[in-house]
């Protein structure tokens, strides 16, 4: 499974949405499932998928599907 597939799977699992619902415009609070609790679920899914620990500042800055890709680069996770 590619990093992109793992990344998408974390969103699908956390927010109980279809992969077809994912797009680069997906942002925090843009769907009802991406609230504060959903956000922490997403972070947990990503940490498990990539075997990393995301720092608090990065958790706060993780505000969109695209921003998440940038943040994960800090942890040597390339999402292409």
mmCIF file of C-alpha atoms in Angstrom, residues 17-76:
data_model
loop_
_atom_site.group_PDB
_atom_site.id
_atom_site.type_symbol
_atom_site.label_atom_id
_atom_site.label_comp_id
_atom_site.label_asym_id
_atom_site.label_seq_id
_atom_site.Cartn_x
_atom_site.Cartn_y
_atom_site.Cartn_z
ATOM 1 C CA UNK A 17 -16.697 8.745 4.247
ATOM 2 C CA UNK A 18 -16.121 7.265 0.811
ATOM 3 C CA UNK A 19 -12.742 7.689 -0.840
ATOM 4 C CA UNK A 20 -14.579 9.434 -3.687
ATOM 5 C CA UNK A 21 -15.496 12.183 -1.169
ATOM 6 C CA UNK A 22 -11.837 13.058 -0.654
ATOM 7 C CA UNK A 23 -10.483 16.032 -2.510
ATOM 8 C CA UNK A 24 -7.810 18.646 -2.071
ATOM 9 C CA UNK A 25 -10.407 21.126 -0.759
ATOM 10 C CA UNK A 26 -11.332 19.008 2.275
ATOM 11 C CA UNK A 27 -10.773 21.160 5.371
ATOM 12 C CA UNK A 28 -11.359 21.023 9.100
ATOM 13 C CA UNK A 29 -15.073 21.549 9.836
ATOM 14 C CA UNK A 30 -15.961 21.361 6.127
ATOM 15 C CA UNK A 31 -17.780 18.100 6.903
ATOM 16 C CA UNK A 32 -19.599 17.305 10.131
ATOM 17 C CA UNK A 33 -17.328 14.350 10.924
ATOM 18 C CA UNK A 34 -14.216 16.549 10.923
ATOM 19 C CA UNK A 35 -14.831 18.172 14.268
ATOM 20 C CA UNK A 36 -12.437 18.177 17.230
ATOM 21 C CA UNK A 37 -13.089 14.527 18.061
ATOM 22 C CA UNK A 38 -12.839 13.461 14.427
ATOM 23 C CA UNK A 39 -9.611 15.437 14.162
ATOM 24 C CA UNK A 40 -7.994 13.491 16.999
ATOM 25 C CA UNK A 41 -9.222 10.237 15.466
ATOM 26 C CA UNK A 42 -7.569 11.216 12.187
ATOM 27 C CA UNK A 43 -4.298 12.082 13.925
ATOM 28 C CA UNK A 44 -4.344 8.735 15.711
ATOM 29 C CA UNK A 45 -4.998 6.876 12.436
ATOM 30 C CA UNK A 46 -2.103 8.689 10.759
ATOM 31 C CA UNK A 47 0.267 8.026 13.656
ATOM 32 C CA UNK A 48 -0.583 4.319 13.516
ATOM 33 C CA UNK A 49 -0.393 4.109 9.723
ATOM 34 C CA UNK A 50 3.017 5.745 9.491
ATOM 35 C CA UNK A 51 4.446 4.757 12.900
ATOM 36 C CA UNK A 52 5.079 8.369 13.920
ATOM 37 C CA UNK A 53 4.191 10.730 16.768
ATOM 38 C CA UNK A 54 2.800 14.037 15.533
ATOM 39 C CA UNK A 55 3.753 17.016 17.682
ATOM 40 C CA UNK A 56 1.037 19.181 19.238
ATOM 41 C CA UNK A 57 1.830 22.209 17.052
ATOM 42 C CA UNK A 58 1.444 20.056 13.948
ATOM 43 C CA UNK A 59 -1.848 18.608 15.233
ATOM 44 C CA UNK A 60 -3.153 22.166 15.538
ATOM 45 C CA UNK A 61 -1.848 23.200 12.099
ATOM 46 C CA UNK A 62 -3.301 20.096 10.390
ATOM 47 C CA UNK A 63 -6.246 21.998 8.924
ATOM 48 C CA UNK A 64 -6.830 20.399 5.539
ATOM 49 C CA UNK A 65 -6.199 17.369 3.351
ATOM 50 C CA UNK A 66 -3.433 19.260 1.527
ATOM 51 C CA UNK A 67 -1.872 20.810 4.654
ATOM 52 C CA UNK A 68 -1.608 17.335 6.144
ATOM 53 C CA UNK A 69 0.625 16.244 3.279
ATOM 54 C CA UNK A 70 2.993 19.143 4.019
ATOM 55 C CA UNK A 71 3.065 18.358 7.731
ATOM 56 C CA UNK A 72 3.817 14.681 7.194
ATOM 57 C CA UNK A 73 6.923 15.624 5.178
ATOM 58 C CA UNK A 74 8.431 16.788 8.494
ATOM 59 C CA UNK A 75 8.188 13.171 9.619
ATOM 60 C CA UNK A 76 9.803 11.814 6.437
#
